Amino acid sequence: MGEMATERASKNGSGTNGHSASMIKVTAPATGEVLGEVPVMGESEVRSIVARARAAQKPWASLPIEERCELVLRYKEAIVERSDEVVDLLARECGKPKHEGLAHEVMIVADIAAYFAKIAPKLLAPREVPMHLLKHRKAMLHYVPRGVVAVISPWNFPFQLPLRDILLALIAGNSCVLKPSEITPLIALKAKQIWDEAGLPPDVFQVVTGYGPTGAALIDAGIQFCVLTGSVATGKRVAAACGERLIPCVMELGGKAPFIACADVDVERTARGIVYGAFANAGQVCISIERVYAHREVHDRLLSRVVELTRELKMGDPATDYVDVGAMIFPKQMDIAEAHIQDAVSKGARIEVGGKRRSGPGQFFEPTVLSNCNHSMSVMTGEIFGPVVPFMAVSSDEEALAHANESHLGLNAYVFSGDRDHGRRVAERVEAGSVLVNDVLINGGMPEAPFGGIKQSGFGRVMSDESLREMCDVRHVNVEKLSMPSDPFWFPYNEKSYTMFRKGLKALFGGGSLLDRLKGLL
Ligand code: NAD
């Protein structure tokens, strides 16, 4: 087991991070403590797991949807019951503050389960689409589960992100195979353990562990739908692999969220919003505030308040203390933050606070605020995915919008204004999948609203009614309501039938009054 996967891991650059060939060693980012080991699964193992998922899918789909919803609610209750266990593991495996483990992960999963279990029976019921022209027929749409859904997920929200998609897939009648990040597999196995221990059908939700090649093997194992949440580079590889097999997919990729502070903002609340939106989860959020465009009228006051608030943040091991900022997931993430800062400083940016990793055990990077930034600096254009927020002063909303839209990414964006209508008007012009006015990050927990990106942030959406339906194939069954005396579209073709169609075309779609058109028909 695992040889094929490891061999391919080094070929495509995924690497094994120095772990042994067939096992992944999982360590705590805040302490370096070894938390456990999981196997690197190879092609044959992945195939047999997908085969089990396929076999389990039919009986699962044959349950009435209300029953599947009941079972998902049972899972939700088990998660809530065991939330301390989940939050504790998130703190240890991910370095995530406990408040965030609870509010950003467990609570969102519980809400998604409750929300969709309630609305799914109605949303996925067969529905009629009225025929506007061919009124003698009736179109019925049936939402048929796709089969086996692959969910490939990252390490930054290792509980919420995969379960968000898995719960919808399961409610819709699919079975699921999850390939969690190689960095945080234990929390995925915990989600699976809670599922199994709640007495739910084990094979409809399974987990395969390993590096990128295990994910690639999953795409090749006979799945019918794939949701990837990850980096742009992985998105390109996964979308290509899905394309080659014509597997429909959703790509939830990186972000570079701009934050526009208009001239009339409430400085105190805006500063608090920036500090939370930039440093929650140590900035390792796809919708983190990654660049601030502040109007010159408020720029200096806003910057100095953000700096003060940043100095007050408490950083430390979230497993043993209630801290605001936890650890960074691995050293590479700190290298990226450092490289952005060095590049910015070399081009004239100032470090207002932070700017370096903390010495001592664990992977901690000081929350950092940079000023005097511009678009020649990589910190304003490339994804940081760390606790670094660069400020740039602008003279108008137009200038802020031009810079905000000057990006190859477009996931989330933020506009703050003292006048919410003004804020909305500016927000409507930002090129992004979601734009929040006077709030930050909160749309990650809005199951009603579609979530996803444009440009290289990906395509397709998660959450929302559309996303639940997207977990299904649409089967259009069309039946006759009335029998016609003849079938005008069928053979034979002759001059008479051609003339009739030409008159029909003019009567239906030609110019002039209705009366004139009807006269033409006669
Ligand atoms: P990553 O792209 O390195 O890995 C994501 C997952 O893809 C992992 O499970 C990985 O093993 C797997 N993978 C890698 N190569 C693969 C391949 N060839 N075939 C199949 N699977 C493969 O991302 P990461 O470092 O874990 O996460 C950070 C990135 O995720 C950031 O760019 C962040 O912006 C993005 N992200 C996006 C969202 C969103 O909703 N849009 C949410 C969270 C994170």
XYZ file of C-alpha atoms and ligand atoms in Angstrom:
566
model
C 0.000 0.000 0.000
C 1.119 3.499 -0.701
C 4.123 2.938 -2.985
C 2.371 4.149 -6.094
C 1.068 7.174 -4.260
C 4.415 8.161 -2.806
C 6.188 7.705 -6.094
C 3.683 9.998 -7.818
C 3.743 12.436 -4.929
C 7.354 13.234 -5.593
C 6.787 13.422 -9.365
C 4.103 16.069 -9.213
C 5.848 18.016 -6.512
C 3.318 17.319 -3.762
C 6.102 15.801 -1.701
C 5.768 13.710 1.379
C 7.036 16.363 3.780
C 9.694 13.934 4.945
C 7.220 11.346 6.190
C 7.733 7.640 5.652
C 6.595 6.106 2.377
C 3.366 4.517 3.465
C 2.274 6.552 6.476
C 1.661 10.246 7.116
C 2.752 11.486 10.514
C 0.447 14.215 11.819
C 1.953 16.855 14.096
C 0.478 19.705 16.138
C 1.512 23.058 14.642
C 1.502 24.779 18.032
C 3.820 22.300 19.762
C 5.315 19.891 17.246
C 3.782 16.991 19.216
C 3.046 13.914 17.085
C -0.718 13.375 17.121
C -1.002 10.228 15.057
C -0.356 8.501 11.746
C -2.584 7.689 8.807
C -1.928 5.512 5.765
C -1.123 6.822 2.297
C -3.751 4.986 0.277
C -2.940 3.785 -3.211
C -5.024 3.261 -6.322
C -6.389 -0.187 -5.521
C -7.446 0.751 -2.019
C -9.160 3.899 -3.265
C -10.940 1.894 -5.970
C -12.274 -0.634 -3.519
C -13.539 2.120 -1.199
C -15.311 3.811 -4.113
C -16.809 0.438 -5.110
C -18.210 0.062 -1.587
C -19.581 3.601 -1.741
C -21.232 2.800 -5.074
C -22.857 -0.334 -3.701
C -24.138 1.552 -0.669
C -25.506 4.441 -2.692
C -28.513 2.629 -4.215
C -30.116 1.568 -0.929
C -29.327 5.004 0.547
C -30.973 6.762 -2.414
C -33.988 4.484 -2.189
C -34.785 5.788 1.314
C -37.415 8.532 1.253
C -35.646 11.880 1.368
C -37.336 12.679 4.678
C -35.637 9.642 6.167
C -32.222 10.643 4.842
C -32.777 14.090 6.352
C -33.651 12.473 9.695
C -30.394 10.517 9.610
C -28.398 13.644 8.788
C -30.092 15.363 11.742
C -29.067 12.448 13.929
C -25.479 13.029 12.775
C -25.824 16.738 13.577
C -26.951 15.901 17.112
C -24.012 13.538 17.581
C -21.622 16.278 16.420
C -23.140 18.818 18.791
C -22.983 16.266 21.616
C -19.297 15.647 20.902
C -18.378 19.251 20.020
C -15.695 19.545 22.743
C -13.892 16.552 21.253
C -14.026 18.129 17.781
C -12.952 21.580 18.974
C -10.084 20.102 20.980
C -8.785 18.137 18.003
C -9.108 21.220 15.762
C -7.018 23.184 18.272
C -4.354 20.496 18.344
C -4.236 19.359 14.718
C -4.908 22.729 13.104
C -3.677 25.209 15.742
C -7.118 26.825 15.648
C -8.504 28.930 18.555
C -11.329 27.126 20.343
C -13.856 29.881 19.667
C -13.201 29.463 15.948
C -13.391 25.672 16.182
C -16.811 26.048 17.699
C -18.206 29.013 15.733
C -16.526 28.559 12.337
C -16.563 24.786 12.155
C -18.988 22.911 14.440
C -21.738 25.512 14.502
C -21.705 26.043 10.746
C -21.911 22.293 10.127
C -24.828 21.988 12.556
C -26.585 24.905 10.876
C -26.061 23.491 7.379
C -27.485 20.128 8.488
C -30.514 21.742 10.151
C -31.185 24.166 7.303
C -30.950 21.711 4.417
C -32.704 18.857 6.238
C -35.647 21.206 6.558
C -35.824 22.516 3.012
C -34.468 19.599 0.973
C -37.665 17.506 0.651
C -39.385 20.445 -1.009
C -36.387 21.599 -3.041
C -35.681 18.180 -4.491
C -39.303 17.185 -5.090
C -40.204 16.700 -8.752
C -41.416 19.987 -10.197
C -43.290 21.024 -13.282
C -41.875 23.587 -15.690
C -44.808 25.190 -17.536
C -44.496 24.977 -21.334
C -44.889 28.415 -22.895
C -45.532 27.228 -26.453
C -45.999 23.474 -26.588
C -48.865 23.627 -24.158
C -50.154 20.155 -24.982
C -47.139 18.722 -23.132
C -46.001 18.697 -19.539
C -42.342 18.921 -18.437
C -41.433 17.357 -15.106
C -37.974 17.789 -13.573
C -36.709 15.031 -11.293
C -33.625 15.489 -9.122
C -31.782 12.193 -9.301
C -28.671 11.639 -7.145
C -25.483 11.553 -9.189
C -23.921 8.494 -7.510
C -20.576 8.736 -5.715
C -19.453 12.265 -4.904
C -15.756 12.926 -4.231
C -14.974 15.737 -1.821
C -11.338 16.848 -1.779
C -10.589 19.334 0.951
C -7.872 21.610 2.384
C -6.478 21.954 5.914
C -7.689 25.417 6.926
C -11.302 24.471 7.825
C -10.830 20.714 7.907
C -14.195 19.926 9.524
C -16.579 22.517 8.127
C -15.518 22.609 4.474
C -15.772 18.893 3.683
C -18.910 18.340 5.763
C -20.596 21.329 4.112
C -20.483 19.463 0.796
C -20.846 15.935 2.176
C -24.076 16.739 4.012
C -25.669 18.169 0.879
C -24.482 15.233 -1.213
C -25.877 12.742 1.300
C -29.224 14.501 1.670
C -29.531 14.428 -2.124
C -29.059 10.629 -2.082
C -25.410 10.282 -3.061
C -22.674 8.459 -1.222
C -19.452 10.338 -0.500
C -15.758 9.679 -0.390
C -13.700 12.365 1.310
C -10.010 12.942 0.595
C -8.953 15.309 3.369
C -5.758 17.333 3.342
C -2.690 15.299 4.210
C -1.996 17.950 6.867
C -5.256 17.455 8.812
C -6.550 13.912 8.233
C -7.333 13.195 11.892
C -10.266 15.583 12.060
C -11.733 13.977 8.920
C -11.400 10.579 10.547
C -13.097 12.015 13.641
C -16.030 13.192 11.460
C -16.248 9.675 10.027
C -15.999 8.089 13.495
C -18.894 10.230 14.753
C -20.941 9.186 11.694
C -20.271 5.505 12.292
C -20.818 5.676 16.056
C -24.166 7.386 15.498
C -25.207 4.119 13.821
C -25.404 5.583 10.304
C -24.737 3.481 7.185
C -20.925 3.314 7.169
C -20.265 2.950 3.454
C -22.168 6.023 2.293
C -19.531 8.241 3.922
C -15.934 7.082 3.717
C -12.512 8.677 3.942
C -9.372 8.011 1.905
C -6.118 9.389 3.287
C -2.970 10.364 1.452
C -1.315 13.123 -0.559
C -2.358 14.612 -3.904
C -1.971 11.322 -5.805
C -4.566 9.701 -3.544
C -6.931 12.502 -4.590
C -5.990 11.885 -8.224
C -6.703 8.161 -7.735
C -10.113 9.060 -6.306
C -11.018 11.068 -9.422
C -10.032 8.052 -11.509
C -11.983 5.525 -9.432
C -15.416 5.899 -11.027
C -16.919 8.894 -9.225
C -19.771 10.944 -10.682
C -19.152 14.403 -9.176
C -16.236 16.181 -7.547
C -16.004 19.172 -5.239
C -12.480 20.462 -4.697
C -11.625 23.144 -2.193
C -7.954 24.055 -2.486
C -5.341 26.155 -4.208
C -5.496 27.481 -7.769
C -2.634 25.181 -8.808
C -4.456 22.088 -7.532
C -7.686 23.373 -9.060
C -6.092 23.402 -12.496
C -4.905 19.812 -12.095
C -8.184 18.523 -10.666
C -10.358 20.362 -13.208
C -8.202 18.911 -16.006
C -8.520 15.383 -14.583
C -12.290 15.804 -14.246
C -12.479 17.275 -17.749
C -10.653 14.313 -19.241
C -13.242 11.990 -17.691
C -16.171 14.420 -18.239
C -16.899 14.429 -14.527
C -18.821 17.560 -13.510
C -17.032 19.461 -10.774
C -17.026 22.497 -8.533
C -13.779 24.371 -7.928
C -13.488 26.382 -4.699
C -10.045 27.947 -4.974
C -7.912 30.741 -3.595
C -8.854 34.318 -2.816
C -7.338 37.787 -2.477
C -10.197 39.606 -0.789
C -10.033 43.385 -1.098
C -11.406 45.625 1.649
C -12.615 49.082 0.603
C -12.922 51.625 3.412
C -14.949 54.567 2.097
C -14.344 58.113 3.320
C -17.341 58.058 5.681
C -16.621 54.893 7.708
C -17.080 54.473 11.426
C -13.368 54.129 12.210
C -13.719 52.051 15.374
C -16.014 49.386 13.918
C -14.126 49.300 10.628
C -10.822 48.798 12.429
C -12.308 45.943 14.478
C -13.686 44.380 11.306
C -10.281 44.550 9.607
C -8.454 43.003 12.553
C -10.936 40.121 12.795
C -11.231 39.607 9.036
C -7.458 39.598 8.542
C -6.294 37.593 11.555
C -9.018 35.007 12.288
C -7.506 31.539 11.836
C -4.119 33.328 11.614
C -5.198 34.737 8.247
C -5.456 31.257 6.761
C -8.941 31.792 5.398
C -9.755 31.846 1.683
C -11.891 34.942 2.344
C -9.436 36.698 4.706
C -8.942 40.404 4.155
C -5.773 40.360 2.065
C -5.533 44.059 1.066
C -7.077 47.257 2.401
C -7.832 50.271 0.209
C -8.578 53.108 2.624
C -9.780 56.538 1.548
C -7.187 59.203 2.412
C -9.719 61.004 4.640
C -9.778 58.073 7.069
C -6.607 56.185 6.183
C -4.322 57.400 8.998
C -6.911 57.140 11.772
C -7.973 53.698 10.577
C -4.425 52.426 10.249
C -3.424 53.600 13.719
C -6.505 52.022 15.329
C -5.904 48.734 13.454
C -2.314 48.754 14.713
C -3.449 49.352 18.310
C -6.003 46.541 18.138
C -3.475 44.197 16.534
C -1.057 44.788 19.428
C -3.798 43.629 21.829
C -4.228 40.220 20.159
C -3.198 37.266 22.262
C -1.294 34.565 20.388
C -0.528 31.097 21.727
C -1.355 27.415 21.852
C -5.150 27.157 21.462
C -5.212 23.690 22.985
C -4.199 25.025 26.397
C -5.466 28.617 26.467
C -8.202 30.890 25.118
C -6.165 32.778 22.532
C -7.169 35.054 19.639
C -4.542 33.853 17.205
C -3.259 30.293 17.025
C -0.455 28.619 15.133
C 0.244 28.570 11.415
C -0.273 25.234 9.817
C 3.231 24.534 8.513
C 6.561 26.331 8.004
C 5.941 26.906 4.264
C 2.989 29.160 5.078
C 5.291 31.302 7.259
C 7.933 31.392 4.494
C 5.281 32.747 2.091
C 4.233 35.472 4.559
C 7.875 36.429 5.129
C 8.636 36.568 1.402
C 5.665 38.906 0.797
C 6.777 41.165 3.662
C 10.403 41.303 2.468
C 9.317 42.127 -1.082
C 6.970 44.867 0.169
C 9.556 46.441 2.497
C 12.167 46.426 -0.265
C 9.721 48.466 -2.374
C 8.886 51.035 0.295
C 6.262 49.468 2.595
C 6.491 50.015 6.369
C 5.943 47.333 9.001
C 3.601 48.996 11.497
C 3.382 45.982 13.805
C 4.513 42.335 13.693
C 6.455 41.234 10.640
C 8.231 38.128 11.859
C 7.849 34.596 13.153
C 8.010 34.047 16.878
C 10.988 32.157 18.244
C 10.455 29.139 20.449
C 8.403 26.003 19.904
C 5.513 25.881 17.452
C 4.780 27.747 14.231
C 3.676 31.231 15.235
C 3.760 34.343 13.079
C 3.053 37.766 14.551
C -0.074 39.443 13.189
C 1.370 42.017 10.807
C 0.118 45.341 9.471
C 1.922 46.953 6.538
C 1.411 50.516 5.322
C 2.421 52.465 2.209
C 1.738 49.477 -0.038
C 1.050 49.484 -3.775
C 0.411 47.043 -6.591
C 4.087 46.642 -7.507
C 4.321 44.543 -4.321
C 3.415 40.846 -4.304
C 1.619 41.332 -0.963
C -1.091 43.276 -2.840
C -1.478 40.828 -5.716
C -0.619 37.252 -4.639
C -2.466 35.168 -2.065
C -0.813 35.541 1.377
C -2.860 33.057 3.424
C -1.262 34.292 6.607
C -1.658 37.000 9.273
C -0.505 39.923 7.137
C -2.673 42.866 6.105
C -1.324 45.536 3.737
C -2.785 49.060 3.593
C -2.898 51.339 0.562
C -4.283 54.896 0.620
C -6.667 55.853 -2.204
C -8.285 59.139 -3.207
C -11.711 57.908 -4.304
C -14.070 54.950 -4.501
C -13.233 54.747 -8.208
C -9.548 54.305 -7.465
C -10.310 51.696 -4.803
C -12.575 49.796 -7.206
C -10.000 49.860 -9.985
C -7.400 48.311 -7.678
C -9.853 45.869 -6.078
C -10.783 44.545 -9.521
C -7.175 44.365 -10.691
C -6.735 40.722 -9.640
C -6.727 37.273 -11.166
C -8.803 36.130 -8.164
C -12.379 36.980 -7.194
C -13.789 35.079 -4.226
C -14.912 37.510 -1.503
C -14.706 41.271 -1.093
C -15.670 43.842 1.539
C -16.932 47.401 1.412
C -17.381 49.508 4.554
C -19.266 52.769 4.465
C -21.228 54.925 6.920
C -24.023 54.992 4.360
C -25.167 51.468 3.608
C -26.782 52.403 0.289
C -23.556 53.953 -0.826
C -21.735 50.838 0.369
C -24.118 48.646 -1.615
C -23.612 50.680 -4.782
C -19.841 50.318 -4.489
C -20.197 46.600 -3.607
C -22.220 45.934 -6.744
C -19.213 46.960 -8.822
C -16.635 44.673 -7.204
C -15.648 41.637 -9.273
C -16.090 38.784 -6.797
C -18.369 35.841 -6.042
C -19.598 37.540 -2.838
C -19.281 41.099 -1.583
C -20.198 42.013 1.996
C -21.136 45.511 3.059
C -20.132 46.422 6.634
C -19.262 42.902 7.738
C -16.483 40.390 7.212
C -16.191 36.598 6.792
C -19.805 36.031 7.827
C -21.018 34.673 4.480
C -18.984 31.521 5.175
C -21.899 30.677 7.472
C -24.896 31.572 5.318
C -26.269 28.291 3.958
C -28.979 30.115 1.978
C -26.476 32.057 -0.110
C -24.271 30.647 -2.875
C -20.580 30.683 -2.039
C -17.805 30.523 -4.634
C -15.540 32.492 -6.874
C -15.050 33.991 -10.289
C -11.843 34.315 -12.340
C -9.181 31.935 -11.004
C -10.986 31.603 -7.673
C -12.930 28.835 -9.361
C -16.353 27.997 -10.682
C -19.571 26.493 -9.445
C -21.059 27.248 -6.052
C -21.403 25.525 -2.695
C -24.276 26.016 -0.233
C -27.628 27.504 -1.359
C -30.568 25.846 -3.092
C -28.667 25.643 -6.387
C -25.833 23.754 -4.791
C -28.152 21.145 -3.290
C -29.738 20.644 -6.707
C -26.251 20.552 -8.246
C -25.655 17.377 -6.245
C -28.222 15.767 -8.548
C -28.615 15.068 -12.220
C -31.749 16.682 -13.561
C -33.964 14.189 -15.348
C -36.539 15.863 -17.548
C -39.547 13.615 -18.130
C -41.945 15.063 -20.663
C -45.453 13.687 -21.102
C -48.457 14.670 -23.211
C -51.280 16.538 -21.541
C -53.511 16.504 -24.607
C -53.439 14.310 -27.706
C -53.008 16.329 -30.890
C -55.012 15.425 -33.997
C -51.733 15.208 -35.923
C -48.001 15.597 -35.280
C -47.016 18.604 -37.425
C -43.234 18.217 -36.882
C -43.085 14.618 -38.123
C -42.602 13.285 -41.665
C -43.536 13.653 -44.462
C -42.125 17.071 -45.421
C -43.906 18.743 -48.366
C -44.687 22.185 -49.714
C -47.952 22.439 -47.802
C -46.386 21.712 -44.436
C -43.445 24.058 -45.177
C -45.881 26.911 -46.014
C -47.793 26.231 -42.838
C -44.603 26.502 -40.754
C -43.578 29.722 -42.490
C -46.957 31.286 -41.706
C -46.692 30.000 -38.158
C -43.217 31.531 -37.774
C -44.474 34.972 -38.861
C -47.603 34.774 -36.730
C -45.655 33.820 -33.632
C -42.431 35.762 -33.952
C -42.863 38.335 -36.749
C -43.374 42.100 -36.389
C -46.633 44.089 -36.557
C -49.759 43.924 -34.456
C -51.211 40.669 -33.185
C -54.198 41.148 -35.498
C -51.982 41.580 -38.568
C -49.999 38.522 -37.636
C -53.135 36.422 -37.153
C -54.471 37.633 -40.492
C -51.233 36.440 -42.117
C -51.861 33.018 -40.657
C -55.291 32.806 -42.245
P -4.059 22.270 -1.845
O -4.493 22.697 -3.176
O -2.620 22.071 -1.599
O -4.784 20.907 -1.429
C -6.183 20.758 -1.414
C -6.522 19.271 -1.493
O -6.242 18.798 -2.808
C -5.697 18.394 -0.550
O -6.516 17.398 -0.006
C -4.657 17.800 -1.485
O -4.110 16.572 -1.040
C -5.491 17.596 -2.740
N -4.725 17.461 -3.974
C -3.519 17.977 -4.291
N -3.166 17.630 -5.546
C -4.165 16.869 -6.048
C -4.396 16.220 -7.289
N -3.532 16.291 -8.287
N -5.557 15.541 -7.459
C -6.475 15.480 -6.474
N -6.300 16.057 -5.264
C -5.166 16.751 -5.044
O -4.658 23.368 -0.847
P -4.376 23.553 0.703
O -2.992 24.078 0.885
O -4.789 22.343 1.449
O -5.443 24.718 1.053
C -5.161 26.072 0.885
C -5.783 26.642 -0.377
O -7.178 26.346 -0.391
C -5.682 28.140 -0.450
O -5.318 28.539 -1.744
C -7.094 28.613 -0.131
O -7.424 29.868 -0.656
C -7.922 27.524 -0.708
N -9.232 27.484 -0.081
C -10.329 27.851 -0.816
C -11.587 27.864 -0.212
C -12.827 28.242 -0.978
O -13.920 28.001 -0.493
N -12.723 28.816 -2.168
C -11.714 27.495 1.129
C -10.579 27.134 1.832
C -9.339 27.132 1.218
